[in-house]
Short mmCIF file of C-alpha atoms in Angstrom, two decimals:
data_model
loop_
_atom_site.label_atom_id
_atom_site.label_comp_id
_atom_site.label_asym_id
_atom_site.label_seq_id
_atom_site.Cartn_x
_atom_site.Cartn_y
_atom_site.Cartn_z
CA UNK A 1 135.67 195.88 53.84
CA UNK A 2 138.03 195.43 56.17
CA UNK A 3 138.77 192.85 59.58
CA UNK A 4 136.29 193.54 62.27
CA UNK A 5 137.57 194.59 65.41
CA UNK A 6 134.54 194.85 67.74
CA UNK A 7 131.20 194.29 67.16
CA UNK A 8 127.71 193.61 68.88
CA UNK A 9 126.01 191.30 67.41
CA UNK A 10 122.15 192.31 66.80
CA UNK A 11 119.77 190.27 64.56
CA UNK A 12 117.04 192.50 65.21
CA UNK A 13 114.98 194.06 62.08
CA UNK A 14 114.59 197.28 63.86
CA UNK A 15 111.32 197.48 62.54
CA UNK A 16 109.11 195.62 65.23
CA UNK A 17 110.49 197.94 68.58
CA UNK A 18 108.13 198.68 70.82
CA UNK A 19 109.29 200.26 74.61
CA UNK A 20 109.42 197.67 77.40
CA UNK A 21 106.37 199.18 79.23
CA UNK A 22 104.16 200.37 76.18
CA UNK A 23 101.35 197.96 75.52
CA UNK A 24 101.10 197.63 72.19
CA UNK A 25 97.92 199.00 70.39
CA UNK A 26 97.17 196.02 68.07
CA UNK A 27 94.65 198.41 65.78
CA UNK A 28 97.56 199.78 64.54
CA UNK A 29 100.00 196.96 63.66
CA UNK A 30 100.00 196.05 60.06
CA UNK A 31 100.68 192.13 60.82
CA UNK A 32 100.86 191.19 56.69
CA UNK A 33 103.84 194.26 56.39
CA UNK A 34 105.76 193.66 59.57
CA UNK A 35 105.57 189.54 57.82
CA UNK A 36 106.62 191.23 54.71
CA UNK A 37 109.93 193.17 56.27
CA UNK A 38 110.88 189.80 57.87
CA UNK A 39 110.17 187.81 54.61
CA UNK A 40 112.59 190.93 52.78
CA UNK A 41 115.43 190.00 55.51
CA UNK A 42 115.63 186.47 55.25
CA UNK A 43 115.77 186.62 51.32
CA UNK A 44 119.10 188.67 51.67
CA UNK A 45 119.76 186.40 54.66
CA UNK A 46 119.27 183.19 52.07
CA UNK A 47 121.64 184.79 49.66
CA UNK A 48 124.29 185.61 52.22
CA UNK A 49 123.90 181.71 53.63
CA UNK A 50 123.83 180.33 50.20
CA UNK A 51 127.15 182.05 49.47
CA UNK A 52 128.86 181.15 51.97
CA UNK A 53 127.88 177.40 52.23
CA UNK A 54 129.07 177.21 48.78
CA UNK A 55 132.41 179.15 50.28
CA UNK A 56 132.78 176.72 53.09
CA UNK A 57 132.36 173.43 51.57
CA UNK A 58 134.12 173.84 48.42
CA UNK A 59 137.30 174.72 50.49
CA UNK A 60 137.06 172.28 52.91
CA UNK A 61 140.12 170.00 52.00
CA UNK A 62 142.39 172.99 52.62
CA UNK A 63 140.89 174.94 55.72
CA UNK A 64 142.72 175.24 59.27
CA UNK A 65 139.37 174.29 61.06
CA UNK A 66 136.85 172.00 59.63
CA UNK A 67 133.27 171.11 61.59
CA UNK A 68 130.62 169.11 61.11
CA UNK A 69 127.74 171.47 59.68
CA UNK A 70 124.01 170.78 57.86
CA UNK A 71 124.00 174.09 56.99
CA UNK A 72 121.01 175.01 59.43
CA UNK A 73 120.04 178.76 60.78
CA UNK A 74 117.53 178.91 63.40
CA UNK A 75 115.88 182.40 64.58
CA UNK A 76 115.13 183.40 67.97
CA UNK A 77 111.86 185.94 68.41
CA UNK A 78 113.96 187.45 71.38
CA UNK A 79 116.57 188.88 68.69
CA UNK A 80 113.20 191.41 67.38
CA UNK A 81 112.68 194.64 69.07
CA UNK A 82 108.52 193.13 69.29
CA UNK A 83 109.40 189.72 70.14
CA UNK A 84 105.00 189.92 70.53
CA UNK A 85 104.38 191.68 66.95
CA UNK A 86 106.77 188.87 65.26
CA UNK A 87 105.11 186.11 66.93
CA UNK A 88 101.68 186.86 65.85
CA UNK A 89 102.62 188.38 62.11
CA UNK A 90 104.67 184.60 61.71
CA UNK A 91 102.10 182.68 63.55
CA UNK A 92 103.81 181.02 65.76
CA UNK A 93 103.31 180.23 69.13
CA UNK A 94 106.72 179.71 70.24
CA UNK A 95 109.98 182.13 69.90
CA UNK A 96 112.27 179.49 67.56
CA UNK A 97 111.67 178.99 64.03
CA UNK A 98 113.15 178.43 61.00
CA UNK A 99 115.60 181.35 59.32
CA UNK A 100 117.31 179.84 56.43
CA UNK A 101 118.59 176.40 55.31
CA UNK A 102 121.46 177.18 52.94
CA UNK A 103 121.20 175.64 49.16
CA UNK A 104 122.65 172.34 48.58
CA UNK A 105 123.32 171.84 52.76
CA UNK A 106 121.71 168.74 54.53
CA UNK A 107 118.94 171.13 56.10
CA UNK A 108 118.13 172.06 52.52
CA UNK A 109 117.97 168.85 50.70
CA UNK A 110 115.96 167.25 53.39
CA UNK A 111 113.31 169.54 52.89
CA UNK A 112 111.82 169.80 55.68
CA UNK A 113 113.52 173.68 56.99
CA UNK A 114 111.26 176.05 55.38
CA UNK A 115 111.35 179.46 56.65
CA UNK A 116 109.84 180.57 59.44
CA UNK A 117 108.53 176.55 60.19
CA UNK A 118 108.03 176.73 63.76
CA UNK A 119 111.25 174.45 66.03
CA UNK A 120 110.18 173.18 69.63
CA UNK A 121 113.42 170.72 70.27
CA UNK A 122 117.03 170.55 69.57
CA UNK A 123 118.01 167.74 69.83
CA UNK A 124 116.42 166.59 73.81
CA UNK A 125 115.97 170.04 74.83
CA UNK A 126 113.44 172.70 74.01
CA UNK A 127 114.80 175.99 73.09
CA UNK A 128 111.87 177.83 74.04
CA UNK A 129 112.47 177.01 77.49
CA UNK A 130 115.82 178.90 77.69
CA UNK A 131 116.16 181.78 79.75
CA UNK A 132 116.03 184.85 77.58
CA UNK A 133 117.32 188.16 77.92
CA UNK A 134 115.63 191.53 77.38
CA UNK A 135 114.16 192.31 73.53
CA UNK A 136 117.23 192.72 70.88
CA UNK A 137 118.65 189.90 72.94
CA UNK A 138 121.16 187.55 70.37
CA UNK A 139 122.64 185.76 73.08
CA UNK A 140 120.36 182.92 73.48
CA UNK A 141 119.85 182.00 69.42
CA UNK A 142 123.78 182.17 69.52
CA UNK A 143 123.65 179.04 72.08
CA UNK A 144 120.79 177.38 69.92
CA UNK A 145 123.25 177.26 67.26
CA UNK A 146 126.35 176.47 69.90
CA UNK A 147 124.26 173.49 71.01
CA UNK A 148 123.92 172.42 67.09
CA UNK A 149 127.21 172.18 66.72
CA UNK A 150 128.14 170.36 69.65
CA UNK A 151 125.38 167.60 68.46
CA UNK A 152 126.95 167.10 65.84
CA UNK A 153 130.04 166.77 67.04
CA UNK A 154 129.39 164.87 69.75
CA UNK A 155 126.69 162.50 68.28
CA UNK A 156 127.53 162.65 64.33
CA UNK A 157 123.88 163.91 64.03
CA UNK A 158 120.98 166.36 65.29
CA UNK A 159 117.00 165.81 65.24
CA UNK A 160 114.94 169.03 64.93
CA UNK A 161 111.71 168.93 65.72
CA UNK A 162 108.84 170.97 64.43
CA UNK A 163 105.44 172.49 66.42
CA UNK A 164 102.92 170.52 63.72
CA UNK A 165 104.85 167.30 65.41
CA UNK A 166 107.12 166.34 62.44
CA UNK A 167 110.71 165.55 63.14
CA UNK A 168 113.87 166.08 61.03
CA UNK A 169 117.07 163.70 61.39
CA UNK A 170 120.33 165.49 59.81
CA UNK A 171 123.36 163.91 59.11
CA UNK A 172 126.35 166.29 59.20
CA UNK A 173 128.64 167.67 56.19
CA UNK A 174 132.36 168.73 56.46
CA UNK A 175 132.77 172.76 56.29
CA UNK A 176 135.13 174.94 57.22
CA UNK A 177 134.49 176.71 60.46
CA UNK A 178 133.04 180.20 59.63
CA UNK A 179 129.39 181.77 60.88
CA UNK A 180 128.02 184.08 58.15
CA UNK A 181 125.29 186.81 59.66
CA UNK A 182 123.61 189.78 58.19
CA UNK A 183 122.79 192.66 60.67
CA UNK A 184 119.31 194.46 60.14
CA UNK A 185 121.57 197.88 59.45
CA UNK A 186 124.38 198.90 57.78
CA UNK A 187 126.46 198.64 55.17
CA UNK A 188 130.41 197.13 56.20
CA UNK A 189 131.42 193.22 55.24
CA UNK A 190 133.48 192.18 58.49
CA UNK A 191 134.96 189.18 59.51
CA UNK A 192 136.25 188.37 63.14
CA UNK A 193 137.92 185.46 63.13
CA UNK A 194 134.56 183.08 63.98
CA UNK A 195 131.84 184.92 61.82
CA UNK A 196 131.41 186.92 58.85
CA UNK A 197 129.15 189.53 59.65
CA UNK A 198 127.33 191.70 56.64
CA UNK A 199 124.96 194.56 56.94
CA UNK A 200 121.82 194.53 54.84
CA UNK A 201 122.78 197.67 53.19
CA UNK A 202 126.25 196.47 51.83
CA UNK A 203 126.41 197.06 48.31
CA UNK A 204 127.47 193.90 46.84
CA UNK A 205 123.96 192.35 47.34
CA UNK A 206 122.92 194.41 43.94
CA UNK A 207 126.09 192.80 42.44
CA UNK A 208 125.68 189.46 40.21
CA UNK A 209 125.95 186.28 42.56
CA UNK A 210 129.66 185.75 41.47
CA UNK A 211 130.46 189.29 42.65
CA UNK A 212 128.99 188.94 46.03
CA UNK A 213 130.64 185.70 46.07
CA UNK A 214 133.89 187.57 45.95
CA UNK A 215 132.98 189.88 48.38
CA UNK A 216 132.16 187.61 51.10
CA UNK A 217 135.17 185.29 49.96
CA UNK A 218 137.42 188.37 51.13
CA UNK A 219 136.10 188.48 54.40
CA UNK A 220 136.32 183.93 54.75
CA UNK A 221 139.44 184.45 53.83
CA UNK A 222 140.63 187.24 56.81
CA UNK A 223 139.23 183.70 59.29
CA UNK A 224 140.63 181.01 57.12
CA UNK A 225 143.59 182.86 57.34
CA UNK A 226 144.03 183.40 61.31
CA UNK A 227 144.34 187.43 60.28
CA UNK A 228 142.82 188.32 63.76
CA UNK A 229 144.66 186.02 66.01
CA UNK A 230 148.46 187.52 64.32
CA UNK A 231 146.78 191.10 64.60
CA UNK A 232 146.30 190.23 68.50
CA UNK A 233 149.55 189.49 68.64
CA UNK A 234 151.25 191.80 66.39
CA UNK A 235 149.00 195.10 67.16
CA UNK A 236 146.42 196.94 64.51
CA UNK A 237 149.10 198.96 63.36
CA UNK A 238 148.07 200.56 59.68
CA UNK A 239 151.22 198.73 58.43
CA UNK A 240 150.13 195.10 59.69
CA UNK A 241 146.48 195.65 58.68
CA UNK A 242 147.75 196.82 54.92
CA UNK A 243 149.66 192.80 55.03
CA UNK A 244 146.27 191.09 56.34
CA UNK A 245 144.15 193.06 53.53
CA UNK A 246 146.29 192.35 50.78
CA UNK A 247 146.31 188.87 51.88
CA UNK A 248 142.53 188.72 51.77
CA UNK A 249 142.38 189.94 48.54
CA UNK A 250 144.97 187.46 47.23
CA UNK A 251 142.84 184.42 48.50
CA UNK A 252 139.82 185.76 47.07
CA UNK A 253 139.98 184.19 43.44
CA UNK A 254 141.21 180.68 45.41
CA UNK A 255 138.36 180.23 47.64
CA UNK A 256 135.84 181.53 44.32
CA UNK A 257 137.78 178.66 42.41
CA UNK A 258 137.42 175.93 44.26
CA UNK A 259 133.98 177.08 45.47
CA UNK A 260 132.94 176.80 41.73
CA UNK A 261 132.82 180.00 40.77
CA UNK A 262 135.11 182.48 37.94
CA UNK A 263 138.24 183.01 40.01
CA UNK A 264 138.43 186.10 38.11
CA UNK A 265 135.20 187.06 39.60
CA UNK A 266 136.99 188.95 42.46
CA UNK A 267 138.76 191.13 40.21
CA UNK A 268 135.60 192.05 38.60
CA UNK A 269 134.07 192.23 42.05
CA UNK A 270 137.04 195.06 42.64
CA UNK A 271 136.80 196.99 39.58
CA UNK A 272 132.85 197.05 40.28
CA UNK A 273 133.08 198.05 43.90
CA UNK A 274 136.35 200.24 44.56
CA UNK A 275 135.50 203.22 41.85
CA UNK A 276 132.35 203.63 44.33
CA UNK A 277 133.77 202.63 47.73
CA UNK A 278 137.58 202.99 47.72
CA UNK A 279 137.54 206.58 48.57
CA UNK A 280 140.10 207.86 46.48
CA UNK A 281 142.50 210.65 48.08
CA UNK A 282 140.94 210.07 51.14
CA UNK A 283 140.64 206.71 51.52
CA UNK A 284 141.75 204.66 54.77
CA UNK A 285 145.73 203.69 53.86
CA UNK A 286 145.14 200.72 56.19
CA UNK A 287 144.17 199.57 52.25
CA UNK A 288 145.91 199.75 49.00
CA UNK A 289 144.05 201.81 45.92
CA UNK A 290 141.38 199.29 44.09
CA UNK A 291 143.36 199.25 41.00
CA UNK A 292 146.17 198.22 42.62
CA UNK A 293 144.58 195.44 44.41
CA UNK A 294 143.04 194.51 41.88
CA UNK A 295 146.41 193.64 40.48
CA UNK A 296 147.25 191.82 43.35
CA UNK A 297 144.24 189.58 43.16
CA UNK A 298 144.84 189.30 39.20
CA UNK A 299 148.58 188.13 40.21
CA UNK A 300 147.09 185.14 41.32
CA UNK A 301 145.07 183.81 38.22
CA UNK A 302 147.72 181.78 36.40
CA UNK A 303 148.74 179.75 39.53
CA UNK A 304 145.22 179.29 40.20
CA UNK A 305 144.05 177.97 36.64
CA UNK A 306 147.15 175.89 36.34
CA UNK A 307 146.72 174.33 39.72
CA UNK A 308 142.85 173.42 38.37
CA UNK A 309 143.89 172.41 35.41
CA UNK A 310 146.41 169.78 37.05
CA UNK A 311 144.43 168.84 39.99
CA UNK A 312 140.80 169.95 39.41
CA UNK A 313 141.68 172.27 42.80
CA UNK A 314 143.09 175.38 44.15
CA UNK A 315 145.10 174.10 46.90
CA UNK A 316 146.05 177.14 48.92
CA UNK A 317 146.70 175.47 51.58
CA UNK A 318 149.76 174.27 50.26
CA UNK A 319 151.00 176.82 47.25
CA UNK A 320 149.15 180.20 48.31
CA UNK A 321 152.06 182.98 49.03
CA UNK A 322 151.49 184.13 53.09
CA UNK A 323 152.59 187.97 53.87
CA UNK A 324 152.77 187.02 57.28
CA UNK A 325 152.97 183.83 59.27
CA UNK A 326 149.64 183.19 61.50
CA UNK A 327 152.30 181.46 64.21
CA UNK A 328 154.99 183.74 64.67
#
């Protein structure tokens, strides 16, 4: 894990490509499988969303940045290598549908955002009708959600409406202001200062929920924390990135804490994941060893439980240690 520096952002499955020109040879599509690979990515998408929501709103009295949010992810056919093959395994008619409608968010407890349930307006405007780009193309599902956000803001409120002519009305939740994505490939947990961004191959999905939890806690933390703004500033030297990782690691069991999970979770979440990962003698020194960040994040437990005992919260905001000062 470690701060992400420079990423493109591709939602694509990478199973559905298909070259621009080829016309695609329909006896040999297998529409219930390529359903069944996008079903298999939004279930690790749900987890990852689920997570995080839980991240974001149980920290929300002590974040830098708070938004409105229901908790809503909307996917865009463009972002599929067969923007054709998707439509017709998902049977939809239109490119904008459902992705995932994170556990205990507005979207979720209204009911109404089941996956893949087809969306014709945002709001007054139809998505469909936004220019798109070529296939693979993100850009245009990243202004879908833009334009969510600024409803809310703007309004207090967004209506969603659906292609079987149902309508949803959601009212807005305070969350700190974080993205979370999974990429179609890969294995890294990155953060960069707006998202976290997880590839479906990172190993902490096989861990137990409070594991993961701590895994994507780490990489909250590097945003809640300003990490990439000061390394702007400061440079990426290996000495400044050891600070902001070691930070990250500290906040862990605080965000899992007031989140409603074990703080001690993330040094479980350590001891399962750097044995494996860490890389021993040749690991990247941009990190300490897992053991001793394990320590680290252990260092933190008895403030942490105290502070919940006394308050019922983990107030970082006010008695976590920094390394480094975001403003300097």
């Amino acid at each position: 894990m470690r701060l992400l520096l420079a990423l493109p952002l591709s939602l694509s499955l990478g199973l559905l490509a298909t070259p621009a020109s080829a016309e695609i040879n329909w006896d040999r599509i297998n529409l219930a499988e390529e359903r069944a690979a996008i079903e298999a990515f939004q279930r690790f998408d749900q987890r990852l969303q689920d997570t995080g929501w839980k991240l974001v709103r149980g920290n929300v009295d002590f974040c830098p940045r708070v938004i409105p949010s229901v908790g809503l992810q909307l996917q865009d056919l463009a972002s599929y290598g067969s923007p054709e093959v998707a439509r017709r395994a998902l049977g939809l008619t239109g490119d904008f549908a459902v992705q995932t409608a994170a556990a205990g968010s507005p979207s979720a407890q209204s009911g109404q955002f089941s996956a893949n349930r087809e969306v014709t307006r945002i709001g007054g405007d139809n998505p469909n009708g936004w220019e798109a780009g070529e296939k693979l193309d993100w850009q245009r599902l990243t202004r879908a959600h833009d334009f969510i956000d600024a409803s809310l803001a703007d309004e207090g409120a967004v209506t969603v409406a659906f292609a079987d002519g149902a309508s949803a009305h959601l009212t807005p939740v305070p969350a700190c202001a974080t993205r979370f994505e999974l990429l179609g490939e890969g294995k890294r947990a990155v953060a960069d200062g707006e998202r976290v961004v997880i590839g479906i191959r990172f190993p902490g999905f096989a861990y137990p929920e409070d594991l993961f939890a701590g895994a994507v806690a780490h990489e909250l933390a590097h945003n809640l924390l300003r990490h990439s703004q000061w390394l702007d500033r400061h440079g990426r030297r290996m000495g400044n990135v050891r600070r902001i990782e070691r930070e990250a690691d500290r906040l862990m069991p605080w965000l899992l804490a007031n989140a409603g999970y074990d703080p001690s979770a993330a040094v479980r979440f350590m001891e399962e994941w750097g044995p494996r990962h860490d890389g021993g003698l040749l690991r990247d020194r941009s990190h300490d060893g897992w053991d001793e960040r394990a320590e680290f994040i252990a260092g933190e437990l008895a403030q942490i439980e105290a502070l919940l005992e006394e308050t019922g919260k983990a107030d970082w905001a006010t008695h976590f240690r920094r390394e480094i000062d975001p403003d300097s």
